[in-house]
Short mmCIF file of C-alpha atoms and ligand atoms in Angstrom, two decimals:
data_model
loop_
_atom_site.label_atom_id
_atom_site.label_comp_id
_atom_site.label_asym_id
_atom_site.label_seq_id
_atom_site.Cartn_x
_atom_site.Cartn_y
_atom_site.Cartn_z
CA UNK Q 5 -113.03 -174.09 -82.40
CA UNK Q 6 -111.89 -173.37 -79.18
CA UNK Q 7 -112.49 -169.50 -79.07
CA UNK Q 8 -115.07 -168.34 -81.04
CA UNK Q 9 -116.67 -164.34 -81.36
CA UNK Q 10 -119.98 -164.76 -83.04
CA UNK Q 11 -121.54 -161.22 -84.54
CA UNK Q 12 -119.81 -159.07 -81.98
CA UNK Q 13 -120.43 -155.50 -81.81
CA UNK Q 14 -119.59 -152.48 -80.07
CA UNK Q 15 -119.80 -149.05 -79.56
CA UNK Q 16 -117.98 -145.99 -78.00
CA UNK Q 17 -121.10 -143.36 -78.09
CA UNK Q 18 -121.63 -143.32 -81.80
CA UNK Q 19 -118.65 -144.72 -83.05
CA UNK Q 20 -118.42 -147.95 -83.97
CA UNK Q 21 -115.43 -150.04 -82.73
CA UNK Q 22 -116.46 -153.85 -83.34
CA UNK Q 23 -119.08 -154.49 -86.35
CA UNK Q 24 -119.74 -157.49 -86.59
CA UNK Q 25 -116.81 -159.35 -85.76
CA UNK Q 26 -117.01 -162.94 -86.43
CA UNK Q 27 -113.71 -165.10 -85.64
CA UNK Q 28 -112.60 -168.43 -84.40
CA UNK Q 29 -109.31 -169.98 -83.04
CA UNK Q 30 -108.20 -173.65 -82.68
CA UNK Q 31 -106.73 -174.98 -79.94
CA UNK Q 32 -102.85 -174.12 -79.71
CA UNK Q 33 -102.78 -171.70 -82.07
CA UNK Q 34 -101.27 -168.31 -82.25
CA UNK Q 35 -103.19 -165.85 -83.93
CA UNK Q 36 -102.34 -162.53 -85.01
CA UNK Q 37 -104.61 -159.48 -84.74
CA UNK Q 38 -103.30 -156.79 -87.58
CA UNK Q 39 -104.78 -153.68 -88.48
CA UNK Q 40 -103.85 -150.08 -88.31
CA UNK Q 41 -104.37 -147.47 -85.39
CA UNK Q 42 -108.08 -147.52 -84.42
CA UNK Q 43 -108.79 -150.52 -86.13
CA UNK Q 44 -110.62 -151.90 -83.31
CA UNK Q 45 -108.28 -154.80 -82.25
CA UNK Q 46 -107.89 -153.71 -78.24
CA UNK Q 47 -111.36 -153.38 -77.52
CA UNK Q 48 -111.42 -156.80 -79.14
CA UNK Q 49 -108.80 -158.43 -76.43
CA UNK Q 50 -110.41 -156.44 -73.89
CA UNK Q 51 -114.06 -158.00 -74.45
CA UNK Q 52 -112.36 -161.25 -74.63
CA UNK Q 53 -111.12 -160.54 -71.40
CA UNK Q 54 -114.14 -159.17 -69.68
CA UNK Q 55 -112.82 -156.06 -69.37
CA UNK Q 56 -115.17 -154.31 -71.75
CA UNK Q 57 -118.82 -155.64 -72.73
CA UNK Q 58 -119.76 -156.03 -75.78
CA UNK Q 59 -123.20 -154.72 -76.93
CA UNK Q 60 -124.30 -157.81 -78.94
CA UNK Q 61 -122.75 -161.33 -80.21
CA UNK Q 62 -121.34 -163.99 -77.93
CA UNK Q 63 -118.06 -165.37 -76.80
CA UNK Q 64 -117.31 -168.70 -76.58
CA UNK Q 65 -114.49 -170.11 -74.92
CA UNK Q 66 -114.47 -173.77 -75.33
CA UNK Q 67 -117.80 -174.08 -76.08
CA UNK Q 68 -118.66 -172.31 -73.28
CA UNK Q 69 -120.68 -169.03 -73.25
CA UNK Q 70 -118.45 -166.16 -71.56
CA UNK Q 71 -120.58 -163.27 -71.70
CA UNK Q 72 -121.46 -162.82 -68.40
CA UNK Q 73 -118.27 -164.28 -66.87
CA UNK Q 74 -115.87 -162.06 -64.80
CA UNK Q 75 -112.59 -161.38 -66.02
CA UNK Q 76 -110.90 -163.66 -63.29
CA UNK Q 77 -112.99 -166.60 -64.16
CA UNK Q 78 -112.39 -166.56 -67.76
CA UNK Q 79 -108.61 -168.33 -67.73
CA UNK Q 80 -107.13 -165.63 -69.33
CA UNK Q 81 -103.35 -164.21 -69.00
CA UNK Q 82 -103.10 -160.28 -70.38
CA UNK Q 83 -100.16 -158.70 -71.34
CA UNK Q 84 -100.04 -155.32 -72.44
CA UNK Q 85 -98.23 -152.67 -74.45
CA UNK Q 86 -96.40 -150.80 -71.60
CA UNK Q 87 -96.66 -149.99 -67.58
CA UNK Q 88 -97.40 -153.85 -67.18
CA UNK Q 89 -95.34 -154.44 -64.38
CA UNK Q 90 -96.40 -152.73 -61.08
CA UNK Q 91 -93.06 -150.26 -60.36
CA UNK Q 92 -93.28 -150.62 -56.60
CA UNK Q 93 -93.02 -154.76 -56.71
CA UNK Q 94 -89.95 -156.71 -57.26
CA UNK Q 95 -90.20 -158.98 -60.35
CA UNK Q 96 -90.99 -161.71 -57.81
CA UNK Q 97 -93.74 -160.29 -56.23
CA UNK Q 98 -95.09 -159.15 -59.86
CA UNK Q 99 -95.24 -162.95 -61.37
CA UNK Q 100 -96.00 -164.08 -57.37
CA UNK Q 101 -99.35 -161.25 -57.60
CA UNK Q 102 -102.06 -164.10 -59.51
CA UNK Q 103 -100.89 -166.95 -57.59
CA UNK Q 104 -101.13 -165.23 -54.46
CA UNK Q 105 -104.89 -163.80 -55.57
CA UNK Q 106 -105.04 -167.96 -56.23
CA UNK Q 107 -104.06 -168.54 -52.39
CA UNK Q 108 -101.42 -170.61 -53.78
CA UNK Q 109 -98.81 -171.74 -50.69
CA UNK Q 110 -95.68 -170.38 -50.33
CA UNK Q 111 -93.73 -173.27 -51.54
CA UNK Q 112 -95.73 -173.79 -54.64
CA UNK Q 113 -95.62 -169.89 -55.37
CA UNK Q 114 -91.93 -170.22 -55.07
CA UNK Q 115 -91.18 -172.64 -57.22
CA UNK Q 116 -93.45 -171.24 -59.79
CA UNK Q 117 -92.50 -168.16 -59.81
CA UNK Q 118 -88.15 -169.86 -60.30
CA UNK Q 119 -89.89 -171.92 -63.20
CA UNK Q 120 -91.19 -168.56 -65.38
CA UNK Q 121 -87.95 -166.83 -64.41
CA UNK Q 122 -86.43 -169.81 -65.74
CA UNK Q 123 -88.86 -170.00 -68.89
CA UNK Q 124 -88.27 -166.10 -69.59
CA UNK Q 125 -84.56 -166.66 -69.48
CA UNK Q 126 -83.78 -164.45 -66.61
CA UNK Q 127 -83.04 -166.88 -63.96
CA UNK Q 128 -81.40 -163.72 -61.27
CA UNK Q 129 -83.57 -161.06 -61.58
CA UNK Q 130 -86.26 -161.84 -58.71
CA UNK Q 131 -85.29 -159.25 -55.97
CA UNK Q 132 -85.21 -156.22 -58.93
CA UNK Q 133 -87.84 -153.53 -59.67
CA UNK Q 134 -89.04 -153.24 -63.05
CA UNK Q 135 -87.12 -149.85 -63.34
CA UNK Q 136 -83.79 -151.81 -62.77
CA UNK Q 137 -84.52 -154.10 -65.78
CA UNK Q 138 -84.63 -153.02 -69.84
CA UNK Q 139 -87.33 -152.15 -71.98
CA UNK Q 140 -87.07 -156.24 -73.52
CA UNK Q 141 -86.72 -157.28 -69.94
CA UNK Q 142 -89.80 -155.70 -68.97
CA UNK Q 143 -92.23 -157.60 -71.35
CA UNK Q 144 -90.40 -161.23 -70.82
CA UNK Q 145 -91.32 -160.51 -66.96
CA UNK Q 146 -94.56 -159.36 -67.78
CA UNK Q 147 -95.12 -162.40 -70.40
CA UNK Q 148 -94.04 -164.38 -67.21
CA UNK Q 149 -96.52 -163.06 -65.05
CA UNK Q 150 -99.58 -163.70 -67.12
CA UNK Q 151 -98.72 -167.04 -67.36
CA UNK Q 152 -98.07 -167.32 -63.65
CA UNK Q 153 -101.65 -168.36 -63.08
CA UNK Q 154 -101.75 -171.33 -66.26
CA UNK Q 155 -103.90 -169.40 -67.79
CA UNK Q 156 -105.61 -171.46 -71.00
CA UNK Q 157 -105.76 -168.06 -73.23
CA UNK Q 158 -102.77 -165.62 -73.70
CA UNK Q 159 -103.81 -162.02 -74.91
CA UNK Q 160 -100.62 -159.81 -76.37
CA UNK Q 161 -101.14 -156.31 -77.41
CA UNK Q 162 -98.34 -155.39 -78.96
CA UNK Q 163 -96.49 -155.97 -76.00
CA UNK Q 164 -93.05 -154.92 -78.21
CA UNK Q 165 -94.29 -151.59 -79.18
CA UNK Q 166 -91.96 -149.45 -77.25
CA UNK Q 167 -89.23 -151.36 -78.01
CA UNK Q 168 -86.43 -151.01 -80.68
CA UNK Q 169 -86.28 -152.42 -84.20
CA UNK Q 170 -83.40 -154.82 -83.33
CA UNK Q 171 -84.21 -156.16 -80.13
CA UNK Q 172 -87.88 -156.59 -80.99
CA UNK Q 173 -86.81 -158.14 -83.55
CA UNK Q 174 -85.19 -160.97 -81.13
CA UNK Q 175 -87.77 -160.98 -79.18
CA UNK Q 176 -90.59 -161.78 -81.34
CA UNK Q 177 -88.18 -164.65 -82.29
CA UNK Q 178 -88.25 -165.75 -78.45
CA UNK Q 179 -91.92 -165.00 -78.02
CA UNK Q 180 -92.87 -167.76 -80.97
CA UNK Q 181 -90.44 -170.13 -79.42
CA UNK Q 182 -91.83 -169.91 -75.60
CA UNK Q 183 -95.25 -170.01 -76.51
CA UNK Q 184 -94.81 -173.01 -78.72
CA UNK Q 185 -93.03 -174.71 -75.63
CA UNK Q 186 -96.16 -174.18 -73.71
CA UNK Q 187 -98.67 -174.72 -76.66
CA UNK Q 188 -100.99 -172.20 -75.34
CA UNK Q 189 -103.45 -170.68 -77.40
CA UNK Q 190 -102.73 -166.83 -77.73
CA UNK Q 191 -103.85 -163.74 -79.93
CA UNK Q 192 -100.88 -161.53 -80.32
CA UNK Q 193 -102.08 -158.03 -81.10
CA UNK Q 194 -99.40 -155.42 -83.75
CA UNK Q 195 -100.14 -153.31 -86.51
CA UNK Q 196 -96.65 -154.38 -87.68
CA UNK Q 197 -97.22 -156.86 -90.70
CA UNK Q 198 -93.96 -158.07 -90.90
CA UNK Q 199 -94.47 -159.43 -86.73
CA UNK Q 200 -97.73 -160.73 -87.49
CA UNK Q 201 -96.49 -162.21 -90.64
CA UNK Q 202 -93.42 -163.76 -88.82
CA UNK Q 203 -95.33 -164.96 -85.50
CA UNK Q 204 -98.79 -166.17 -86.61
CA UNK Q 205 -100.09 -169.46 -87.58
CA UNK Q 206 -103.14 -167.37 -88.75
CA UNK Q 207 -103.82 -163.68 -88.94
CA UNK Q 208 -107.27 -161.59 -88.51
CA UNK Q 209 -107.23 -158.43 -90.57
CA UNK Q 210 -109.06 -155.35 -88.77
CA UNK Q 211 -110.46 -152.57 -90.50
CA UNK Q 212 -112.59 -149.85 -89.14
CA UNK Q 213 -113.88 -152.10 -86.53
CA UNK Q 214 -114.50 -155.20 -89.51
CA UNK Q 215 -112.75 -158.48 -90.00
CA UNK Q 216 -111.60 -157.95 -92.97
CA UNK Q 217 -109.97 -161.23 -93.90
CA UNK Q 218 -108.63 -164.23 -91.44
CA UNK Q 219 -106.02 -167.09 -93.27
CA UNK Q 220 -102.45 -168.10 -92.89
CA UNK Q 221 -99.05 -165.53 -93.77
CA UNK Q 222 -99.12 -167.03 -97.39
CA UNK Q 223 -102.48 -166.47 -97.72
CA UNK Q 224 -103.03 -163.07 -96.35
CA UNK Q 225 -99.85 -162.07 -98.54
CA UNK Q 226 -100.84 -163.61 -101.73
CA UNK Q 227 -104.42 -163.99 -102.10
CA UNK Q 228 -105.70 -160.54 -100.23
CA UNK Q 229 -109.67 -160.66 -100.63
CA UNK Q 230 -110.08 -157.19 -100.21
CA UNK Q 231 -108.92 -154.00 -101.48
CA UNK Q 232 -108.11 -152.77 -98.17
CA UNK Q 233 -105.57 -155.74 -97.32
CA UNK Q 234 -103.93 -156.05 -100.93
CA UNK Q 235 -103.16 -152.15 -100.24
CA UNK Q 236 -102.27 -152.79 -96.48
CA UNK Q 237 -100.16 -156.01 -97.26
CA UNK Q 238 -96.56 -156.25 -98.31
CA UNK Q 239 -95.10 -152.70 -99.66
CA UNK Q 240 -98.19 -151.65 -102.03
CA UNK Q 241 -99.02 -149.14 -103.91
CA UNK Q 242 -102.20 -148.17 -106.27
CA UNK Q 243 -102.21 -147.12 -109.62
CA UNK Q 244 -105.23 -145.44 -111.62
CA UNK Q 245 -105.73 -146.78 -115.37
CA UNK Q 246 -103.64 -150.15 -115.03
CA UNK Q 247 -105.54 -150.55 -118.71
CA UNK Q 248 -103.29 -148.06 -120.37
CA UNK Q 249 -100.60 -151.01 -119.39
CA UNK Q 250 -99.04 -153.42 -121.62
CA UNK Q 251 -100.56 -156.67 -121.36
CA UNK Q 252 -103.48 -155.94 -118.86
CA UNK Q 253 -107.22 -155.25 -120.19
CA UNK Q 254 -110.05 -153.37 -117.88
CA UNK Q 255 -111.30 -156.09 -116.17
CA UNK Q 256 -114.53 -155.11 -113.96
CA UNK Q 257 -115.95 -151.76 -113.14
CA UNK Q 258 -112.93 -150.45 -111.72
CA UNK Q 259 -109.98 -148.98 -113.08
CA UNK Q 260 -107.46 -148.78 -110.12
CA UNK Q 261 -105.01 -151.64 -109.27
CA UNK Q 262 -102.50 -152.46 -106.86
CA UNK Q 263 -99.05 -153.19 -107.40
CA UNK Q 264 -96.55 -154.69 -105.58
CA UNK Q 265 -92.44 -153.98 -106.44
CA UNK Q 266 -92.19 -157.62 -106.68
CA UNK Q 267 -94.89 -157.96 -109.52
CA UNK Q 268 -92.03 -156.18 -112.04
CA UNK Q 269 -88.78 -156.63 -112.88
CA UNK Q 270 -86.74 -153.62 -114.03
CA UNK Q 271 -84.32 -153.96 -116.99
CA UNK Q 272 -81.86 -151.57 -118.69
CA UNK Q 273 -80.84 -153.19 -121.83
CA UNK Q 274 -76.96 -151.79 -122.29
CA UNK Q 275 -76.36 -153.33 -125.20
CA UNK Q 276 -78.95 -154.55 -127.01
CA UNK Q 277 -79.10 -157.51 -124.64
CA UNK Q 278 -82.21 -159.99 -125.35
CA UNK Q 279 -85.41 -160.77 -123.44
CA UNK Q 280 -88.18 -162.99 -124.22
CA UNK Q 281 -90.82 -160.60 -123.41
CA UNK Q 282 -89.25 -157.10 -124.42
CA UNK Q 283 -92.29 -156.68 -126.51
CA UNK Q 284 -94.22 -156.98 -123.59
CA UNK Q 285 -92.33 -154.72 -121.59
CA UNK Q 286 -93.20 -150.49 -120.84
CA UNK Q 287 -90.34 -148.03 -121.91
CA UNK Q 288 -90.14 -145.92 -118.78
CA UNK Q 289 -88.02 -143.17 -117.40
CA UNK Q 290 -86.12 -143.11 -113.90
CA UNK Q 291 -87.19 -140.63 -111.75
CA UNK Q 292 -85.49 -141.84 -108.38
CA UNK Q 293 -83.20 -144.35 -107.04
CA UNK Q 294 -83.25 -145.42 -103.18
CA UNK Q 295 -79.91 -147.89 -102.05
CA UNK Q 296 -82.08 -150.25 -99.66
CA UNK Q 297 -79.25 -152.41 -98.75
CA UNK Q 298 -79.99 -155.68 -100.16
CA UNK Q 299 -81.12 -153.69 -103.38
CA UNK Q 300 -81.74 -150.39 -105.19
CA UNK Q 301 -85.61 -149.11 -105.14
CA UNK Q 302 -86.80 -147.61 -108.47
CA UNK Q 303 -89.30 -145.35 -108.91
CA UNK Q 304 -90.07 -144.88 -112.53
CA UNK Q 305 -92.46 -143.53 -114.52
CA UNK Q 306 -94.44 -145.41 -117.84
CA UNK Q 307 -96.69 -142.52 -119.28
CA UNK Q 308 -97.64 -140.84 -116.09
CA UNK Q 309 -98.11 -143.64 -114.10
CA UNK Q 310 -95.59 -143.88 -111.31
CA UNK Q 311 -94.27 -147.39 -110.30
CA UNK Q 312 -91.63 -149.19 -107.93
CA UNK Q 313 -89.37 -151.83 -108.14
CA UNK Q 314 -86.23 -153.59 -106.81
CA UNK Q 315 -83.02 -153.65 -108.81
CA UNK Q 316 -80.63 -155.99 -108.03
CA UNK Q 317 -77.38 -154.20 -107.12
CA UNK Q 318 -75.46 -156.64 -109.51
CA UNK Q 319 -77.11 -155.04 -112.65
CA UNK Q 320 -75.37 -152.06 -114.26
CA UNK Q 321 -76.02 -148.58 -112.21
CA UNK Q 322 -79.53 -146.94 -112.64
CA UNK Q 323 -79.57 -143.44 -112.21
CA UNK Q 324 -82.25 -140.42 -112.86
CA UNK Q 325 -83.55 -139.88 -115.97
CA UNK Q 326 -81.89 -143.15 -117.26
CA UNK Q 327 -84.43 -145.12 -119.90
CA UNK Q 328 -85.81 -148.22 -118.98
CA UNK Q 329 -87.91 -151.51 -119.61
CA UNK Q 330 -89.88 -152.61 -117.08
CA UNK Q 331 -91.94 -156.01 -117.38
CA UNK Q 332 -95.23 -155.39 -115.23
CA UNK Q 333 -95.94 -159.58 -114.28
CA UNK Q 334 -99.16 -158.99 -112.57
CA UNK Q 335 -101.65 -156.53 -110.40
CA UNK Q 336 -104.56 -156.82 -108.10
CA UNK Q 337 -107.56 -155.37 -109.48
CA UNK Q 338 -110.04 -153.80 -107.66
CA UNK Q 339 -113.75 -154.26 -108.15
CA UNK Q 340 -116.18 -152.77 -105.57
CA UNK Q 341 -114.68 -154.45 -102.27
CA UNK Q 342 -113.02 -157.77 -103.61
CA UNK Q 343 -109.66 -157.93 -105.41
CA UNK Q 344 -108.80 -160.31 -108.29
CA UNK Q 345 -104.96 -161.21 -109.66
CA UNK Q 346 -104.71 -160.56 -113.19
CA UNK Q 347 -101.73 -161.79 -114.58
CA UNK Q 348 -99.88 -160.46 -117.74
CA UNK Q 349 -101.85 -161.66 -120.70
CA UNK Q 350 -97.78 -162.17 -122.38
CA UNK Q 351 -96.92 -164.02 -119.40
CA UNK Q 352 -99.93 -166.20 -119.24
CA UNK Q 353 -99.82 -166.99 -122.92
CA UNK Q 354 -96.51 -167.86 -122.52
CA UNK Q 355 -96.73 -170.55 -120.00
CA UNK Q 356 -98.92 -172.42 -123.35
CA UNK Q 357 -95.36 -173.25 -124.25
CA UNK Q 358 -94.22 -175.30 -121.36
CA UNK Q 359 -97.43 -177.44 -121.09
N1 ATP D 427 -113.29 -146.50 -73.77
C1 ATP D 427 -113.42 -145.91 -74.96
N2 ATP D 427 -114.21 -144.82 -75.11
C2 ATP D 427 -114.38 -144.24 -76.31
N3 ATP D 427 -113.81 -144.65 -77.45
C3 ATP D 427 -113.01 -145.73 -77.38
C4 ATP D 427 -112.77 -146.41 -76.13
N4 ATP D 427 -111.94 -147.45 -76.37
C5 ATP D 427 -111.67 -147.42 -77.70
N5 ATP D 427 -112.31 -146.40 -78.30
C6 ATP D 427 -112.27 -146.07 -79.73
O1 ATP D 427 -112.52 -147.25 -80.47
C7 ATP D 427 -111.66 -147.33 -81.61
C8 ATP D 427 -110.91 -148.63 -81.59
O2 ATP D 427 -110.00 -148.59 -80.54
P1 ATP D 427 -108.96 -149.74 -80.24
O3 ATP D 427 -108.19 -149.33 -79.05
O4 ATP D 427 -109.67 -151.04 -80.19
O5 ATP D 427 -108.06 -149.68 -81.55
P2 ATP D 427 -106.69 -150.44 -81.87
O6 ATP D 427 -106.89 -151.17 -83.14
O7 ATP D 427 -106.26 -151.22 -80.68
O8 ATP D 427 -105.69 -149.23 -82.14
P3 ATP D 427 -104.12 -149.06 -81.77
O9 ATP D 427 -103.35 -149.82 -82.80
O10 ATP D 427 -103.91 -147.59 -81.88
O11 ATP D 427 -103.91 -149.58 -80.37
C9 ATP D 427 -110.77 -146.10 -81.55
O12 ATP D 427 -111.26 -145.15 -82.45
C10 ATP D 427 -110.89 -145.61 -80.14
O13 ATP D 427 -110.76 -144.22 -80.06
MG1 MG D 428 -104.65 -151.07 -79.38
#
């Protein structure tokens, strides 16, 4: 492992903000740090840093013990959410600041500083201030000054925050792109799942100050270990007494579950049209219909339990009140603090057939 956090903890007075963490990162990789508000993921960038001490646990950058290292020894390039860029600097004296701290010569500075312009893609903005430049503009120029120095460890925290839905979108896009060009290894900070989810080769789930779960996109989205990431993940939702359901049994202490819209598939049989599991399927009653673009979002209720689903727009026109079928495929149980899939006993007999 090339970074590594070993049992790190700290606190803020008496609250808690790392417990425990344990993490490591290969080489070249780009990890994303996801977790809501308060989750602890800053102060986590910010000990890596040096910028904040942690009050137990070690950090290891390659195999090297950090802890006491200062921030400037510790090879690391920071960019941050907003107000990276100093306002009173042109962007060439911003990405010029670490080399110059580096007494770096003129002519080297120079030509480094035309390289990360380059690299960013804004070859002619040298001789502007930050305020001349846009929001997206900003961050690439700020991305470009961390690396300024060839830094061996990038830190992002969500350095697109203040930026709108569209562009960040593009810019995320970029980010993945530049950073693979330079293969450094980076920890990109959001507590937007779809960024992390697009970005990372591997993403830490935070919690109250916990690691909650570390593994690839796929992993994270289909295998969550814990309540609290099946729930966080894709667009969840829990439902009390999933043993009431067709096809599902208690399994465990617990009686809650999590359901995703893609675990059921909505039907409205017209006219008597046929479906190999209709005997498997909930009668349930329409109680709202959101147009989402690519599809309609149900909301629907089976005996007091309130679910939703996406309907394809192709199928004939849901409305409220309508009667429906809805096939339930399979839920995330919860059990104390792990989660289990439990598939749809029809569904999983089913598949006897094909073997
Ligand atoms: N210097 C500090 N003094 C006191 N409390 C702090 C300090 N820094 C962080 N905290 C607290 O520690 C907790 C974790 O903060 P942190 O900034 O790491 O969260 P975060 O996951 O980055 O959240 P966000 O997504 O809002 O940026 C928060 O409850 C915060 O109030
Ligand atoms: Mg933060």
């Amino acid at each position: 492992m090339y970074i590594e956090l070993k049992n790190i903890n700290k606190t803020f007075g008496d609250f808690k903000a790392s417990d425990n963490v344990s993490f490591g990162i290969e080489k070249g990789r780009l990890i994303g740090l996801l977790g809501p508000s308060g989750s602890g993921k800053t102060t986590i960038l910010r000990m890596l840093a040096g910028l904040e001490k942690q009050d137990s646990g070690d950090i290891l950058i390659d195999g090297k013990n950090v802890n006491d290292l200062p921030p400037s020894e510790r090879g690391i390039g920071f960019v941050f959410q907003s107000y990276a860029l100093f306002p009173f600097m042109t962007v060439y004296d911003n990405i010029a600041y670490g080399l110059k701290v580096q007494k770096k010569d003129k002519a080297f500075i120079k030509a480094r500083v035309a390289e990360l312009l380059e690299l960013v893609g804004l070859p002619d903005v040298g001789k502007r201030y930050p305020s001349q430049l846009s929001g997206g503009q900003r961050q690439r120029i700020a991305l470009a000054r961390a690396l300024a120095p060839s830094p061996e460890l990038l830190l992002l925290d969500e350095p697109f925050a203040a930026i709108d839905a569209k562009v960040r979108k593009e810019l995320r896009t970029w980010l993945r792109e530049t950073i693979d060009k330079i293969g450094i290894t980076s920890i990109f900070v959001t507590h937007d799942q779809d960024e992390a989810i697009e970005v990372a080769d591997e993403i830490v789930i935070t919690n109250k100050g916990r690691v909650e779960q570390v593994g690839n996109p796929v992993e994270i989205y289909s295998e969550p270990k814990t309540p609290f990431v099946a729930q966080f993940i894709g667009q969840s939702a829990m439902i009390e007494d999933y043993g009431r359901l067709k096809g599902f049994e208690q399994s465990g202490e617990g009686n809650t579950a999590i359901i995703r819209p893609e675990f059921i598939e909505i039907n409205k049989f017209e006219d008597g049209g046929y479906h190999q599991f209709e005997s498997s399927m909930e009668d349930a009653v329409v109680e709202d219909v959101f147009f989402r673009g690519s599809a309609f979002e149900v909301r629907a209720d089976i005996n007091g339990i309130s679910i939703t689903g996406r309907y394809p727009l192709s199928s004939p026109r849901l409305k409220k009140g309508d009667k429906i079928k809805i096939l339930i495929k399979k839920l995330y149980t919860i059990s104390g603090n792990s989660t289990e899939i439990l598939v749809n006993k029809a569904l999983d007999d089913s598949e006897l057939y094909y073997i």
